[in-house]
Short mmCIF file of C-alpha atoms (C1' of nucleotides) in Angstrom, two decimals:
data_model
loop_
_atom_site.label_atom_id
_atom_site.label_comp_id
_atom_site.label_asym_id
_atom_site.label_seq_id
_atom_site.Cartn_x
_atom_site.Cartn_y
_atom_site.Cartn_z
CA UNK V 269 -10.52 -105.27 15.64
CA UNK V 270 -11.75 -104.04 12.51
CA UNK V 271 -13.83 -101.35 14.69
CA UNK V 272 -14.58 -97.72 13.00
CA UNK V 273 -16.82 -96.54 15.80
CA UNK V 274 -19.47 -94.26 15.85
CA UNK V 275 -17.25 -91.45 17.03
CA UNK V 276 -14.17 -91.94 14.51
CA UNK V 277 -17.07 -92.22 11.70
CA UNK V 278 -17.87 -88.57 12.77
CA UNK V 279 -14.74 -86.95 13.27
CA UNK V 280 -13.85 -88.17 9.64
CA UNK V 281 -16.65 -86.54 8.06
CA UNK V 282 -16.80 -83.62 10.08
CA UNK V 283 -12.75 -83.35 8.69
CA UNK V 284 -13.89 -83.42 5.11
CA UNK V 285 -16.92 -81.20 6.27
CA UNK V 286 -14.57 -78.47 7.56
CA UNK V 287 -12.51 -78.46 4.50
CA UNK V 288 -15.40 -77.86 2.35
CA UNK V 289 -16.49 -75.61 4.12
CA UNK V 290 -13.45 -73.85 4.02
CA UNK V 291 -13.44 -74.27 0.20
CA UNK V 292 -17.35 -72.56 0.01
CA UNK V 293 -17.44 -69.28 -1.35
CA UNK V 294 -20.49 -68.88 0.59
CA UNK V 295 -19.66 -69.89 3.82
CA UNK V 296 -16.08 -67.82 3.91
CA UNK V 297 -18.31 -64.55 3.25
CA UNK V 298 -20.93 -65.79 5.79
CA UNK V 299 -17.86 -65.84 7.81
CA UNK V 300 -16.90 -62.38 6.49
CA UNK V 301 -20.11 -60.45 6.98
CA UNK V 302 -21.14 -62.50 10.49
CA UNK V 303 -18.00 -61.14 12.48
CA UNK V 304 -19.19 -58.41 14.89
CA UNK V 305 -17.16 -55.43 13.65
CA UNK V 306 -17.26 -56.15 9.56
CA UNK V 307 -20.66 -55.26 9.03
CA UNK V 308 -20.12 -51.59 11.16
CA UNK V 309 -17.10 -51.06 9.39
CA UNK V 310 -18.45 -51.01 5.92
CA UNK V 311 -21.29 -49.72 6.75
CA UNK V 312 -19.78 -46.69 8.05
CA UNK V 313 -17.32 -46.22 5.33
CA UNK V 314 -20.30 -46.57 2.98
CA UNK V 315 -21.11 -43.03 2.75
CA UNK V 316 -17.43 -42.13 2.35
CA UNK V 317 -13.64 -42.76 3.44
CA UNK V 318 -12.73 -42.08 6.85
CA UNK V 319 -9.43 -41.86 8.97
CA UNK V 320 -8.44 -44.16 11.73
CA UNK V 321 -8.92 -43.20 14.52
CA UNK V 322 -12.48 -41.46 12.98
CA UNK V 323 -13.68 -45.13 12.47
CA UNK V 324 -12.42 -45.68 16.00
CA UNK V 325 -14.87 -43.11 17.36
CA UNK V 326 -17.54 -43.91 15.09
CA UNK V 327 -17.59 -47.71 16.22
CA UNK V 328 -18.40 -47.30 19.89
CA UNK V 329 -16.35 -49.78 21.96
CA UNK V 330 -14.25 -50.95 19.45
CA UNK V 331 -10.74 -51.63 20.58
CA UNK V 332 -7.62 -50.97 18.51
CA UNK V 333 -6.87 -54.58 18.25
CA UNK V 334 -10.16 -55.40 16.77
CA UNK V 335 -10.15 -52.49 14.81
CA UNK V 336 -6.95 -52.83 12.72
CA UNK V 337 -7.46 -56.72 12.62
CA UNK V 338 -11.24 -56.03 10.69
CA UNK V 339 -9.35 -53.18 8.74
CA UNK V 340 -7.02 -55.61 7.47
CA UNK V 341 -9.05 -58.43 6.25
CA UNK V 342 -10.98 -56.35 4.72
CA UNK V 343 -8.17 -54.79 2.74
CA UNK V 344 -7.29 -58.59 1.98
CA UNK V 345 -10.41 -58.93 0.72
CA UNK V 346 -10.23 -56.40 -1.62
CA UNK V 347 -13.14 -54.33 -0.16
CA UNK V 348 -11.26 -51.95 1.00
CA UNK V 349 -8.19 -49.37 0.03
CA UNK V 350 -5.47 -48.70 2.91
CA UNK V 351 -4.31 -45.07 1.63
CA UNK V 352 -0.96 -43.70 3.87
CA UNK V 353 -0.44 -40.23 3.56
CA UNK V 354 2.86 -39.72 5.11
CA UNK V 355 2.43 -36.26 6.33
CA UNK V 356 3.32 -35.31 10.25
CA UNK V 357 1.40 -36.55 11.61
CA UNK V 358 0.78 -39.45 9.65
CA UNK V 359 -2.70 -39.93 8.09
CA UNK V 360 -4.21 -43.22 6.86
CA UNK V 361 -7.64 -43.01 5.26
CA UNK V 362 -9.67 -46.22 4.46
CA UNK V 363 -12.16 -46.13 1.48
CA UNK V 364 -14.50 -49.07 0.03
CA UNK V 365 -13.70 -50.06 -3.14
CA UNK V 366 -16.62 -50.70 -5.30
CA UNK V 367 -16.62 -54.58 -4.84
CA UNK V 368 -16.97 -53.26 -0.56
CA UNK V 369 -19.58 -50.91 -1.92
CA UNK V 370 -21.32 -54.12 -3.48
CA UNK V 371 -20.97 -55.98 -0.12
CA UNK V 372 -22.38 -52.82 1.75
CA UNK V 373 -25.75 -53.11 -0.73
CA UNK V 374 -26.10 -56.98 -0.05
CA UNK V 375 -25.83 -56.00 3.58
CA UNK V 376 -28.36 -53.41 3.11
CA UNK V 377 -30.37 -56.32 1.79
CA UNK V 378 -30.07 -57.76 4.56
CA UNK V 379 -31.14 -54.74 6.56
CA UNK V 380 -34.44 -54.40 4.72
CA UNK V 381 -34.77 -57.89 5.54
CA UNK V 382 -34.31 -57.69 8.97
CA UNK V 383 -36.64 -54.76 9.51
CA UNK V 384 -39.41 -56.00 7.17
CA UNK V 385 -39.76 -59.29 9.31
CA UNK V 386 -38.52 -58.21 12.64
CA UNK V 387 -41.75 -58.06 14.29
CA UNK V 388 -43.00 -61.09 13.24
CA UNK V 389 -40.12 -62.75 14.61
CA UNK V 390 -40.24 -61.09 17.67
CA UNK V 391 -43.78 -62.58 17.51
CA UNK V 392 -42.64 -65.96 17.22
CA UNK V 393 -40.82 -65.77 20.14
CA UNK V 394 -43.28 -64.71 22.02
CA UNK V 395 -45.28 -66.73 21.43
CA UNK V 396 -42.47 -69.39 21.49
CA UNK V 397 -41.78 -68.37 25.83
CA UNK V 398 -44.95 -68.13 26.50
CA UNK V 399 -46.42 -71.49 24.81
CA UNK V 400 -42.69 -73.36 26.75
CA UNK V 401 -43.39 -71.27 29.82
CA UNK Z 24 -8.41 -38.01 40.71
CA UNK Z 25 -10.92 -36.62 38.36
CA UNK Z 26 -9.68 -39.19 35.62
CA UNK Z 27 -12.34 -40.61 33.86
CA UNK Z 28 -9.40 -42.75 31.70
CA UNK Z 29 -9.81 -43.93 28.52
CA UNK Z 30 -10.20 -47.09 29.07
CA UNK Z 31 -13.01 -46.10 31.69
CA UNK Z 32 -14.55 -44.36 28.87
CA UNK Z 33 -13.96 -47.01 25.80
CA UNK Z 34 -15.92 -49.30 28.30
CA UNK Z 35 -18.74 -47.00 28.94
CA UNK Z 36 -18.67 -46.36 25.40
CA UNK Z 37 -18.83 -50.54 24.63
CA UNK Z 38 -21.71 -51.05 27.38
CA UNK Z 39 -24.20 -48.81 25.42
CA UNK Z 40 -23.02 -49.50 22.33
CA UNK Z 41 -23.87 -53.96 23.25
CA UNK Z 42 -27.21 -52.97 24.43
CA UNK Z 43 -27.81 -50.96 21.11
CA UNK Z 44 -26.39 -54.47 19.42
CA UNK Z 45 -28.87 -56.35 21.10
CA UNK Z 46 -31.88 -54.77 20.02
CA UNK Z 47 -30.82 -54.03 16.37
CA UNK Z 48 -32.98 -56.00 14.02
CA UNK Z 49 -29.62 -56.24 11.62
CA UNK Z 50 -27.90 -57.39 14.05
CA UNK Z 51 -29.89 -60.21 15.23
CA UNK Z 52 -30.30 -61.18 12.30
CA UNK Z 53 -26.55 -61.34 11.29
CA UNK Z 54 -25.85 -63.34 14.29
CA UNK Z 55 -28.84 -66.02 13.48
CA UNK Z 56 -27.30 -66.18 9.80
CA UNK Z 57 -23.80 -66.12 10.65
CA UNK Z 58 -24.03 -69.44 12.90
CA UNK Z 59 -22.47 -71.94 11.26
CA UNK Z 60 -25.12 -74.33 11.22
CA UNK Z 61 -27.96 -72.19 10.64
CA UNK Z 62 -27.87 -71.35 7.00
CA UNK Z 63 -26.84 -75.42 6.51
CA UNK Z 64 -30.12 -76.38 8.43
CA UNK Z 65 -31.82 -73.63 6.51
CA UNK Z 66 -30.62 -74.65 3.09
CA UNK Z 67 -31.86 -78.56 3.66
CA UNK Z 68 -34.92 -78.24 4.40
CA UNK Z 69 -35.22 -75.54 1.96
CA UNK Z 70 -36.50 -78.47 -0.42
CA UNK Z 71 -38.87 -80.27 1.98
CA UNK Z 72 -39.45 -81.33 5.81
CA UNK Z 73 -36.47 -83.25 7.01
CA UNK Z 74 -36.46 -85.52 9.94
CA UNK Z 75 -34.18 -85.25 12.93
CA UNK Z 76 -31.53 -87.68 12.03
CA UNK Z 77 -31.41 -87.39 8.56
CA UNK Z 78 -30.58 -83.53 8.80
CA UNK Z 79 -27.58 -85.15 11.14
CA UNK Z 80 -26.86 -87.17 8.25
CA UNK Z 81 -26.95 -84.75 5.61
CA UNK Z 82 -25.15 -81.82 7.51
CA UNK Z 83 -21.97 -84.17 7.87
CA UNK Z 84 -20.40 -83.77 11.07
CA UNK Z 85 -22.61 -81.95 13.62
CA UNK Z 86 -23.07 -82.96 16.66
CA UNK Z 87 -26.40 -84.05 18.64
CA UNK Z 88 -26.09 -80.87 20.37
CA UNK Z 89 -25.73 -78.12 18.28
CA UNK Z 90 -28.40 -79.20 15.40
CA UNK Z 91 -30.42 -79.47 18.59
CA UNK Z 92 -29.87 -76.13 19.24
CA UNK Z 93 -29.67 -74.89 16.16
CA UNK Z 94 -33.06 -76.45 15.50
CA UNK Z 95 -34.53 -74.77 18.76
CA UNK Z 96 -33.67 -71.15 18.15
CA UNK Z 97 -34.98 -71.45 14.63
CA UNK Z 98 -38.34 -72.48 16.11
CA UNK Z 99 -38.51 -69.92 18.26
CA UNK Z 100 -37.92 -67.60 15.63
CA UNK Z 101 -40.86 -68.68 13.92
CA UNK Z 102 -38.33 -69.47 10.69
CA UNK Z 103 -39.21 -73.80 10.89
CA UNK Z 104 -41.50 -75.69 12.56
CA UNK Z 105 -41.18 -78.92 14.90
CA UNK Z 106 -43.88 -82.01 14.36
CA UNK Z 107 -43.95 -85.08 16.49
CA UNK Z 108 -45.95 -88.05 15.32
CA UNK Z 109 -46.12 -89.96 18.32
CA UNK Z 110 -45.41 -93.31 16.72
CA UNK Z 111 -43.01 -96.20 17.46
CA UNK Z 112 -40.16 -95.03 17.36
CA UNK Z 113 -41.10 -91.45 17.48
CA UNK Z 114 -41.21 -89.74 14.42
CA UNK Z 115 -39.93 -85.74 14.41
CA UNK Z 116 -40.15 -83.48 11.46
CA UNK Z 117 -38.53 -80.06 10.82
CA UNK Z 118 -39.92 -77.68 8.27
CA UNK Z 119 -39.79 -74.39 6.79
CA UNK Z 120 -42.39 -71.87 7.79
CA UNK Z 121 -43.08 -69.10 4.85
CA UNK Z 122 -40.78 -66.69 6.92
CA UNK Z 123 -37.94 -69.09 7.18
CA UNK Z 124 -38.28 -69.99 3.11
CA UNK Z 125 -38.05 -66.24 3.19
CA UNK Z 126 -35.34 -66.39 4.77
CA UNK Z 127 -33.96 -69.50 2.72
CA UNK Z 128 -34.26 -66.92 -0.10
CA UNK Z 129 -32.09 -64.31 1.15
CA UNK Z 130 -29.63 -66.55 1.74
CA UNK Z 131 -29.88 -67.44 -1.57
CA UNK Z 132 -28.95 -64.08 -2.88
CA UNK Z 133 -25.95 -63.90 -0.28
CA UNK Z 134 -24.96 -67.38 -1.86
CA UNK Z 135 -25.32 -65.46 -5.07
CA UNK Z 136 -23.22 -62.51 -4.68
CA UNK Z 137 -20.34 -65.11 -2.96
CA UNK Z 138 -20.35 -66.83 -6.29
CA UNK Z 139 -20.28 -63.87 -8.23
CA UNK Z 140 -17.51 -62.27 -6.55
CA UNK Z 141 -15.68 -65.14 -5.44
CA UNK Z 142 -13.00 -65.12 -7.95
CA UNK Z 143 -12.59 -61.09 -7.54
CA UNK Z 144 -11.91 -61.75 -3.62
CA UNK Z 145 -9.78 -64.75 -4.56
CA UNK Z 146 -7.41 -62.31 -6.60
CA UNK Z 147 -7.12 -59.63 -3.86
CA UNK Z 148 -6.17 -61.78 -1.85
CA UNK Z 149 -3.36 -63.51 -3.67
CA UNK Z 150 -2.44 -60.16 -4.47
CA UNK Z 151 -2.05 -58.60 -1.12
CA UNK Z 152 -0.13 -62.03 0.19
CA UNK Z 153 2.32 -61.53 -2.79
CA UNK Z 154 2.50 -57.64 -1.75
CA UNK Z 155 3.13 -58.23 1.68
CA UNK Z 156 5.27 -61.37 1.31
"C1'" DC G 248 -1.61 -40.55 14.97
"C1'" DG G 249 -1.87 -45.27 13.89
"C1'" DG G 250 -0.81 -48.87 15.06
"C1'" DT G 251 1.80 -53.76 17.37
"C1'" DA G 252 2.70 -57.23 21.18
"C1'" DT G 253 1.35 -59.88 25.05
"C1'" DC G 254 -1.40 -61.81 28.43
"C1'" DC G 255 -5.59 -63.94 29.87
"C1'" DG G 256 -10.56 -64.95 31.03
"C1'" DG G 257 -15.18 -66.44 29.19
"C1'" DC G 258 -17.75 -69.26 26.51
"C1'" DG G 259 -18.99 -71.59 22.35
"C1'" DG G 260 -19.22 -75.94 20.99
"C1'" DG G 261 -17.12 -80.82 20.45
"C1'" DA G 262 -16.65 -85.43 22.85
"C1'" DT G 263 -18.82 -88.55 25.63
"C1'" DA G 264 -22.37 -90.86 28.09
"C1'" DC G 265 -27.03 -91.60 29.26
"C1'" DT G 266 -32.64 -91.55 28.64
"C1'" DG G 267 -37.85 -91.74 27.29
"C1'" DC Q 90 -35.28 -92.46 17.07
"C1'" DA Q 91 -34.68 -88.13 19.11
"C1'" DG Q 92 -32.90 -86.12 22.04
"C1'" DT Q 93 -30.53 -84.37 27.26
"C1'" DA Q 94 -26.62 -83.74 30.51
"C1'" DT Q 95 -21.92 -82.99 31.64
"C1'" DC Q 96 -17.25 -82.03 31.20
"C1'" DC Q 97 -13.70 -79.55 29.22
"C1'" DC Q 98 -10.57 -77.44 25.86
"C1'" DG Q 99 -9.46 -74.02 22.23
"C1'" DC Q 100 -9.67 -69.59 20.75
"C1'" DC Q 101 -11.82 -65.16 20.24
"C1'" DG Q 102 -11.41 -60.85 21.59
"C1'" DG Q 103 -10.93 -57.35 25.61
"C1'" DA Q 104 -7.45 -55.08 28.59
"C1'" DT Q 105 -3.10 -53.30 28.92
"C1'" DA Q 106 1.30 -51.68 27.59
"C1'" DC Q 107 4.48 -50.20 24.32
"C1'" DC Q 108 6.51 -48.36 19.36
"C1'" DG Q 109 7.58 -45.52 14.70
#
DNA sequence: CGGTATCCGGCGGGATACTG
DNA sequence: CAGTATCCCGCCGGATACCG
């Protein structure tokens, strides 16, 4: 039968959806600044570089794995500098580069955002549980 | 023992740190922007209202489910509203409150700094794969 | 100190089927 | 048309252990 069902139909375009997606500029750095640990990371190298295992203690909670993995793509990125000072013991500072520093001032547009309309959306859902009961 | 490990205290350390998460404004709001669907939903109906199925048809490939969802925490966030003309069929139309065109607009300048820095990411990271091999 | 390697459990979300 | 309900699988990321 000459059937393209419902479900095929879908799964095709949510292929070629994926792939554009993949392709958007602006959904790889939603991707980027959404993960958990991205947005602490720049944010606390903002004021200046820091060491290791200081980003470790600065990030509450934050386990190695997580940290180096965030550390790299971010070095990928080009946001950040991985600088190995091979002393004893070894010392690895990580410093923004100024296209992180950019990202860390959209993020701290996205801050002021937050905080500007934070209680009205805390409104919302107030009103929101209480009107759904 | 007396041990309070490490481990003991990098979970501690993680506990406080996720209920600090939870309340931070910036952090909501990263994780509302960051879902995949939301800044698609967003960015439709940043023209006009939208009904149900044709925001399934124009944000190729999502499920029933998730724009459901998607479409429900929005609400409650006071970012779109939900309108049912009770006609037959039943008529349901999604649109932008103010705060979620505000919204729509920061996303907008997130689109815009993707764009503009697109090609400088692109570069770092062909560099670093040709670096690390 | 600054990582890497491995295992594994939870859950987000897709597929599928059904309803007012 | 506009959803809801259920099952279930993939994978993210935490825990743990080990290395240069």
């Amino acid at each position: 039968m000459a059937t393209t069902t419902a479900a095929q139909r879908r799964e095709q375009a949510r292929a070629e959806y994926d792939a554009f997606l993949k392709g958007c500029p602006t959904n790889q750095l939603l991707d980027r600044i959404s993960d958990k640990w991205v947005a602490l990371v720049v944010s606390a190298l903002a004021p200046g570089p820091m060491r290791y295992s200081d980003l470790g203690r600065r990030i509450a909670g934050v386990s190695p794995k997580m940290l180096t993995q965030t550390l790299r793509t971010l070095e990928r990125d080009g946001l950040l500098t991985r600088t190995v000072t091979p002393s004893v013991p070894v010392r690895v500072d990580y410093a923004l580069t100024p296209l992180g520093t950019s990202l860390s001032l959209l993020l701290t547009a996205v801050k002021d955002w937050a905080e500007t309309h934070f209680d009205e959306v805390h409104r919302a859902r107030e009103h929101y549980d209480t009107e759904t009961g």
